[in-house]
């Protein structure tokens, strides 16, 4: 039960509704109570002041008429009962020994009046008391004379009780108006709370519903919310995230279909070659050898694709980290050239290395090796017989630079933006002939980015291509890598 209440009240829309309700209701209740209290207090104050001043006039007359010592003065009694009539109440006179000497109700005459307010007034205080049950206000004032020592002396107390039942009536009237107002505010607060609560919580609820859909494996849709800047921000970020996820999902699907296609192609060729050999029955040994040679080439191609895929998966930013050591870049490039020279010679392509200075950098040797190898291999692959690949190495205090320039076929301008994409090839049939997978430059690009570096390409169709790479000499660990 407590858990249920806790869960209910911690919901945003309920919170907003309760808040709006409280903000509308609490002030009106406080205001009403304050107005009522102030009204009653002010009314009682002015009523008692009125009674005081009338009592004071009478008290003076009581002294001058000598009524305290010699009762029976009819004019004085008439005045006292006139006041009682005027205030629709009761007037009493008490002497200094607290004995009642006159009572317009004639009930307590002759009795000793032991009431706190009377004793206090007998000591000179002016007081009032409200009997809320019967709506009666009673004031007590001292009756004083100036004695022979020129001091003021209390010789009696005058009590005047007035009915204040009109106050209860007025308060009743006020409260009924306040209740009507309160009712109107309650309705207003409920409606407003409902509207605001629903509006503010809607995008959050929508986002949460969409996330639920995503968790269940269905497609997440973007949400549409306007106004209320923070919530707008939240929904726009949510939508950005959704489109990013969609893009990732799309590229993943594309990647999977590309990989499957790439892996299938050599297998299909091998199957065709093998089937035709089987179908031929007694084929000459030379044909067998030729076909087996072709099959071996396809196996090599398949191996190449798988190797590239493995390198790429290892390089994938989300699960890769750099194994950074201090590497002599000149030696690294020389060892790559040593490995590639026989291939270049076969294609009649000249490899030239130009090192401007010794370079030592903090890099991941294997990943950098892959990056540079792919660039040089491409320079050889997409070259013409008699062409060259020119590699130059340089550095400053912050970066080292590798330039791979070839005299090959070049890349059309419209393809320059795409060559770093996975599986992209400028001319598919031509590239297949040459034997690429379309992953080489994607791997190079990833490796360089992981090193905090940059790669640029410049190419003229039919003249050649130049790749410029810039990598920091010292590795800075990036957040989240
Ligand atoms: P591939 O395995 O096909 O070589 P890459 O990712 O290495 O894949 O390169 C992508 C495409 O870019 C290649 O298919 C090729 O068309 C083009 N390309 C890359 N390097 C060069 C180059 N040096 N000269 C001309 N074209 C190139």
Coordinates of C-alpha atoms and ligand atoms in Angstrom, one line a residue, residues 378-379 381-382 406 409-411 419 424-427 431 436-442 465 467, ligand 1:
X378 CA 46.6 0.3 -53.2
X379 CA 49.2 2.6 -54.7
X381 CA 47.4 -2.3 -57.1
X382 CA 45.8 0.7 -58.9
X406 CA 51.2 7.1 -56.9
X409 CA 44.7 5.5 -62.5
X410 CA 43.4 8.1 -60.0
X411 CA 40.0 8.3 -58.4
X419 CA 36.4 5.6 -50.6
X424 CA 33.1 0.9 -51.4
X425 CA 34.9 0.4 -54.7
X426 CA 35.1 2.9 -57.5
X427 CA 34.8 0.4 -60.3
X431 CA 38.5 -3.7 -58.6
X436 CA 40.2 -5.8 -53.6
X437 CA 37.6 -6.2 -50.8
X438 CA 36.7 -2.6 -50.4
X439 CA 37.7 -2.7 -46.7
X440 CA 41.3 -1.6 -47.0
X441 CA 40.8 2.2 -46.8
X442 CA 38.0 1.7 -44.2
X465 CA 46.5 9.7 -56.2
X467 CA 47.2 10.3 -49.5
Ligands
LIG1 P1 40.0 -2.3 -52.2 O1 40.2 -3.5 -51.4 O2 39.0 -2.5 -53.2 O3 41.3 -1.8 -52.7 P2 40.0 0.0 -50.5 O4 39.1 0.3 -49.4 O5 41.4 -0.2 -50.2 O6 39.4 -1.3 -51.2 O7 39.8 1.1 -51.6 C1 38.5 1.5 -52.0 C2 38.5 1.8 -53.5 O8 39.1 3.1 -53.7 C3 39.2 0.9 -54.4 O9 38.3 -0.1 -54.8 C4 39.7 1.8 -55.5 O10 38.6 1.8 -56.5 C5 39.9 3.1 -54.9 N1 41.3 3.3 -54.6 C6 41.9 3.2 -53.4 N2 43.2 3.5 -53.4 C7 43.4 3.9 -54.7 C8 44.5 4.4 -55.4 N3 45.7 4.6 -54.8 N4 44.4 4.8 -56.7 C9 43.2 4.6 -57.3 N5 42.1 4.2 -56.7 C10 42.2 3.8 -55.4

